Short mmCIF file of C-alpha atoms in Angstrom, two decimals:
data_model
loop_
_atom_site.label_atom_id
_atom_site.label_comp_id
_atom_site.label_asym_id
_atom_site.label_seq_id
_atom_site.Cartn_x
_atom_site.Cartn_y
_atom_site.Cartn_z
CA ALA A 1 35.14 -153.29 -41.70
CA TYR A 2 35.08 -150.11 -43.80
CA GLU A 3 37.57 -151.09 -46.50
CA ARG A 4 34.78 -152.14 -48.90
CA THR A 5 32.94 -148.85 -48.30
CA CYS A 6 36.11 -146.77 -48.86
CA ARG A 7 36.93 -148.63 -52.04
CA TYR A 8 33.42 -148.07 -53.25
CA PHE A 9 33.67 -144.32 -52.66
CA ALA A 10 37.08 -144.16 -54.36
CA ARG A 11 35.82 -146.09 -57.39
CA LYS A 12 32.50 -144.28 -57.83
CA THR A 13 33.85 -140.73 -57.27
CA ASN A 14 37.29 -141.08 -58.93
CA SER A 15 38.79 -139.75 -55.72
CA VAL A 16 41.75 -140.50 -53.49
CA VAL A 17 40.30 -141.90 -50.25
CA VAL A 18 42.35 -141.92 -47.07
CA SER A 19 40.95 -143.98 -44.20
CA VAL A 20 42.27 -143.11 -40.72
CA GLY A 21 42.96 -146.06 -38.46
CA TYR A 22 42.57 -144.14 -35.30
CA ARG A 23 43.18 -145.73 -31.88
CA LEU A 24 40.16 -147.15 -30.08
CA ALA A 25 38.70 -146.76 -26.57
CA PRO A 26 38.83 -148.04 -23.88
CA GLU A 27 42.50 -148.97 -24.40
CA HIS A 28 43.11 -145.46 -25.69
CA PRO A 29 40.91 -143.02 -23.81
CA TYR A 30 39.05 -140.09 -25.29
CA PRO A 31 40.13 -137.78 -26.95
CA ALA A 32 42.88 -139.92 -28.54
CA GLN A 33 40.52 -140.70 -31.44
CA PHE A 34 39.96 -137.02 -32.29
CA GLU A 35 43.67 -136.27 -31.93
CA ASP A 36 44.54 -139.09 -34.34
CA CYS A 37 42.01 -137.90 -36.90
CA LEU A 38 43.19 -134.31 -36.63
CA THR A 39 46.86 -135.32 -36.94
CA ALA A 40 46.19 -137.46 -39.97
CA THR A 41 44.11 -134.73 -41.63
CA ILE A 42 46.77 -132.07 -41.04
CA HIS A 43 49.48 -134.37 -42.39
CA PHE A 44 47.46 -135.18 -45.54
CA MET A 45 46.66 -131.48 -46.09
CA ARG A 46 50.38 -130.67 -45.98
CA THR A 47 51.37 -133.58 -48.29
CA ALA A 48 48.29 -133.78 -50.56
CA GLN A 49 50.27 -133.09 -53.71
CA ASP A 50 52.44 -136.18 -53.00
CA TYR A 51 49.27 -138.21 -53.59
CA GLY A 52 48.24 -136.32 -56.71
CA VAL A 53 45.55 -134.40 -54.78
CA ASP A 54 44.69 -130.75 -55.20
CA PRO A 55 44.97 -129.29 -51.61
CA SER A 56 41.96 -127.05 -52.27
CA ARG A 57 39.68 -130.06 -52.90
CA ILE A 58 40.07 -132.01 -49.69
CA ILE A 59 36.82 -133.26 -48.14
CA ILE A 60 36.56 -134.98 -44.74
CA CYS A 61 33.85 -137.56 -44.12
CA GLY A 62 32.55 -139.91 -41.42
CA ASP A 63 29.48 -141.79 -40.35
CA SER A 64 27.96 -142.13 -36.89
CA SER A 65 30.79 -141.48 -34.36
CA GLY A 66 32.99 -140.87 -37.42
CA GLY A 67 30.57 -138.03 -38.18
CA THR A 68 31.28 -136.67 -34.70
CA LEU A 69 35.01 -136.79 -35.43
CA THR A 70 34.54 -135.19 -38.86
CA ALA A 71 32.57 -132.26 -37.38
CA ALA A 72 35.11 -131.82 -34.56
CA VAL A 73 38.11 -131.90 -36.94
CA ALA A 74 36.42 -129.36 -39.28
CA GLN A 75 35.87 -127.07 -36.29
CA ALA A 76 39.43 -127.47 -35.07
CA LEU A 77 40.74 -126.27 -38.47
CA VAL A 78 38.72 -123.10 -38.90
CA ASN A 79 41.40 -120.87 -37.40
CA ARG A 80 44.43 -122.53 -39.04
CA ARG A 81 46.17 -120.06 -41.33
CA ASP A 82 49.04 -122.46 -42.12
CA LEU A 83 46.81 -124.99 -43.93
CA PRO A 84 44.55 -124.98 -46.98
CA LYS A 85 40.85 -124.55 -46.29
CA LEU A 86 38.73 -127.70 -46.27
CA ARG A 87 36.58 -127.92 -49.37
CA ALA A 88 33.71 -129.62 -47.53
CA GLN A 89 32.57 -131.90 -44.73
CA ILE A 90 30.36 -134.97 -45.16
CA LEU A 91 28.38 -136.02 -42.05
CA ILE A 92 26.53 -139.31 -42.38
CA TYR A 93 23.96 -139.78 -39.58
CA PRO A 94 26.37 -138.10 -37.11
CA TYR A 95 26.24 -138.11 -33.30
CA LEU A 96 26.53 -134.41 -32.34
CA GLN A 97 25.19 -133.74 -28.87
CA CYS A 98 24.30 -135.23 -25.49
CA VAL A 99 22.32 -132.33 -24.05
CA ASP A 100 18.84 -133.55 -24.98
CA LEU A 101 18.28 -137.31 -25.12
CA ASN A 102 14.51 -136.88 -25.62
CA LEU A 103 14.43 -135.16 -28.98
CA PRO A 104 11.70 -136.49 -31.29
CA SER A 105 14.05 -138.93 -33.06
CA TYR A 106 15.18 -140.36 -29.68
CA GLN A 107 11.58 -140.94 -28.67
CA GLN A 108 10.32 -142.30 -32.02
CA ASN A 109 13.27 -144.67 -32.71
CA GLU A 110 14.36 -145.71 -29.24
CA LYS A 111 13.80 -149.42 -29.97
CA ILE A 112 14.78 -149.51 -33.68
CA PRO A 113 17.97 -151.42 -34.48
CA ILE A 114 20.79 -151.22 -35.13
CA LEU A 115 21.33 -148.29 -32.80
CA ILE A 116 18.69 -148.32 -30.08
CA LYS A 117 18.58 -145.38 -27.68
CA GLU A 118 20.10 -147.16 -24.71
CA ARG A 119 23.02 -148.50 -26.76
CA THR A 120 23.70 -145.02 -28.08
CA LEU A 121 24.21 -143.70 -24.55
CA VAL A 122 26.09 -146.77 -23.33
CA LEU A 123 28.59 -146.41 -26.20
CA GLY A 124 29.05 -142.73 -25.36
CA LEU A 125 29.64 -143.47 -21.66
CA LYS A 126 32.14 -146.24 -22.46
CA TYR A 127 33.94 -143.90 -24.84
CA LEU A 128 34.44 -141.46 -21.92
CA ASN A 129 35.11 -144.28 -19.44
CA ILE A 130 32.07 -143.31 -17.33
CA ASP A 131 30.01 -145.87 -15.37
CA CYS A 132 27.09 -147.04 -17.51
CA GLN A 133 24.83 -147.45 -14.53
CA ILE A 134 23.80 -143.80 -14.79
CA THR A 135 22.16 -144.40 -18.17
CA GLU A 136 18.58 -144.31 -16.93
CA ALA A 137 19.11 -141.07 -15.03
CA LEU A 138 20.53 -139.38 -18.12
CA PHE A 139 17.36 -140.11 -20.11
CA SER A 140 15.53 -137.64 -17.84
CA ASN A 141 17.86 -134.81 -19.01
CA SER A 142 18.55 -133.91 -15.38
CA HIS A 143 22.29 -133.74 -16.09
CA VAL A 144 22.09 -130.22 -17.60
CA PRO A 145 22.53 -127.17 -15.28
CA GLU A 146 19.96 -124.43 -15.72
CA GLU A 147 22.54 -121.93 -17.05
CA LEU A 148 23.73 -124.41 -19.73
CA ARG A 149 20.16 -125.40 -20.59
CA LEU A 150 19.34 -121.77 -21.26
CA LYS A 151 22.52 -121.32 -23.32
CA TYR A 152 22.05 -124.44 -25.43
CA GLN A 153 18.27 -124.38 -25.96
CA LYS A 154 18.63 -122.06 -28.93
CA TRP A 155 20.71 -124.75 -30.65
CA VAL A 156 19.42 -128.01 -29.14
CA SER A 157 15.65 -128.00 -28.99
CA ALA A 158 12.71 -129.80 -30.48
CA ASP A 159 11.42 -126.32 -31.42
CA ASN A 160 14.13 -126.34 -34.12
CA ILE A 161 12.95 -129.59 -35.62
CA PRO A 162 10.50 -129.21 -38.54
CA HIS A 163 6.93 -130.23 -37.72
CA GLU A 164 6.83 -133.11 -40.18
CA PHE A 165 9.37 -134.97 -38.00
CA LYS A 166 7.17 -134.70 -34.88
CA THR A 167 4.03 -136.43 -36.24
CA ARG A 168 5.10 -139.93 -35.36
CA GLY A 169 4.59 -140.31 -31.61
CA TYR A 170 6.47 -137.36 -30.10
CA LYS A 171 5.61 -135.89 -26.70
CA PRO A 172 7.19 -132.61 -25.54
CA ASN A 173 9.65 -132.93 -22.64
CA THR A 174 8.67 -132.43 -19.05
CA LYS A 175 11.33 -130.58 -17.07
CA ASN A 176 13.08 -132.74 -14.50
CA PRO A 177 15.06 -131.50 -11.48
CA TYR A 178 18.73 -130.91 -12.04
CA SER A 179 21.25 -133.26 -10.42
CA GLU A 180 24.60 -131.70 -9.57
CA LYS A 181 26.07 -135.15 -8.86
CA LEU A 182 25.08 -136.38 -12.30
CA TYR A 183 26.53 -133.29 -13.98
CA SER A 184 29.85 -133.71 -12.17
CA LEU A 185 30.11 -137.23 -13.61
CA ILE A 186 29.43 -136.32 -17.23
CA LYS A 187 31.03 -132.91 -17.76
CA PRO A 188 32.91 -134.14 -20.92
CA PHE A 189 29.47 -134.41 -22.59
CA PHE A 190 29.61 -130.66 -23.04
CA ASP A 191 33.08 -130.67 -24.68
CA THR A 192 32.68 -129.60 -28.32
CA VAL A 193 34.94 -132.46 -29.40
CA PHE A 194 32.32 -134.83 -27.99
CA SER A 195 29.26 -132.66 -28.85
CA PRO A 196 30.19 -130.50 -31.90
CA LEU A 197 26.67 -129.10 -32.06
CA LEU A 198 27.57 -127.03 -28.98
CA ALA A 199 30.37 -125.06 -30.70
CA GLU A 200 30.15 -121.27 -30.45
CA ASP A 201 28.61 -119.28 -33.33
CA SER A 202 32.03 -117.82 -34.18
CA VAL A 203 33.27 -121.37 -35.04
CA ILE A 204 30.11 -122.53 -36.84
CA ALA A 205 30.14 -119.41 -39.10
CA ARG A 206 33.57 -120.33 -40.50
CA LEU A 207 32.94 -123.95 -41.32
CA PRO A 208 33.08 -125.30 -44.88
CA GLU A 209 30.16 -126.36 -47.04
CA ALA A 210 28.49 -129.55 -45.79
CA PHE A 211 26.68 -132.64 -46.98
CA ILE A 212 24.49 -134.12 -44.23
CA LEU A 213 22.69 -137.43 -44.51
CA THR A 214 19.90 -138.31 -42.08
CA CYS A 215 17.69 -141.42 -41.81
CA GLU A 216 14.07 -141.37 -40.64
CA PHE A 217 14.39 -144.44 -38.41
CA ASP A 218 17.47 -143.36 -36.52
CA VAL A 219 17.81 -141.97 -33.00
CA LEU A 220 20.48 -139.56 -34.32
CA ARG A 221 18.28 -138.10 -37.07
CA ASP A 222 17.60 -134.91 -35.16
CA ASP A 223 21.30 -134.26 -34.42
CA GLY A 224 21.85 -133.96 -38.17
CA LEU A 225 18.70 -131.75 -38.59
CA LEU A 226 19.82 -129.40 -35.82
CA TYR A 227 23.36 -129.10 -37.22
CA LYS A 228 21.91 -128.42 -40.65
CA LYS A 229 19.87 -125.53 -39.19
CA ARG A 230 22.87 -124.10 -37.33
CA LEU A 231 25.04 -124.12 -40.50
CA GLU A 232 22.32 -122.66 -42.68
CA ASP A 233 21.56 -119.94 -40.08
CA HIS A 234 25.17 -118.77 -40.65
CA GLY A 235 24.97 -118.91 -44.41
CA ILE A 236 26.87 -122.16 -44.82
CA LYS A 237 25.68 -124.13 -47.84
CA VAL A 238 24.26 -127.54 -46.85
CA THR A 239 23.28 -130.35 -49.21
CA TRP A 240 20.84 -132.50 -47.28
CA CYS A 241 19.83 -136.04 -48.08
CA HIS A 242 17.09 -137.64 -45.97
CA LEU A 243 16.37 -141.35 -46.41
CA GLN A 244 12.73 -141.76 -45.61
CA GLU A 245 13.11 -145.53 -45.19
CA GLY A 246 16.66 -145.31 -43.84
CA PHE A 247 18.05 -146.51 -40.52
CA HIS A 248 21.37 -146.14 -38.72
CA GLY A 249 24.04 -148.06 -40.61
CA THR A 250 22.34 -147.87 -44.00
CA VAL A 251 25.42 -146.58 -45.89
CA PHE A 252 27.76 -149.15 -44.38
CA LEU A 253 25.34 -151.99 -45.18
CA ALA A 254 24.60 -150.68 -48.68
CA VAL A 255 27.84 -151.94 -50.14
CA TYR A 256 26.92 -155.45 -49.01
CA GLY A 257 23.82 -155.37 -51.24
CA GLY A 258 24.37 -158.88 -52.45
CA LEU A 259 24.02 -160.24 -48.92
CA VAL A 260 21.26 -158.03 -47.47
CA ALA A 261 18.60 -156.03 -49.24
CA PHE A 262 16.51 -153.13 -47.94
CA GLN A 263 14.59 -150.32 -49.60
CA SER A 264 16.83 -147.33 -48.76
#
């Protein structure tokens, strides 16, 4: 599905592009996908010169759940002294957290295809092999213990979203009672491989320069905005592109411009 996109990037940027064919869930349970991407990245970093690539100019990139994997791989490499430093990370409308499912972008774009709010959560639950019947309960944010809510609210909060992104039908959250049973089912949600936005400051501060693309009509818009803020708060340079008419999947569909046309 992504060969055309990868060829386009290689052609337009005069770069070597390596696409990782990582194993898929549910046949291969989480975190096999992250492990495959990390293994492939490390192998390429060690053998980059065999491909005519300068090891100091390696960039990792992914969109949607690939953006999750990109962020997680970048975080996993920050303490590696046996490898060259990543030049940059490119996160294209990434999925980065499952703490707050009622951020402004989740409310505003819950019914906008191709990634409606319910499907986002269903895919996440299937990825972790968790029963999808708990979807509705998770939308109330009652899966987060008070101590974790207090810890993460400085990173994952509508308060960190600029005002201009709240003008289109956003209502502040009402606090719902915590469910210990729900939390016990979804503990992997708080793993930083699954939710890279929850990484400690000591990790975030050592990440490489980033390019982040967000789309206005995307439930995941605010994940990208929140990660942008976290990186910038630690002095990490971020190039941000926001597609005002964009939606989830825009970049993937863009290379099929002869078949489908849209403004962004």
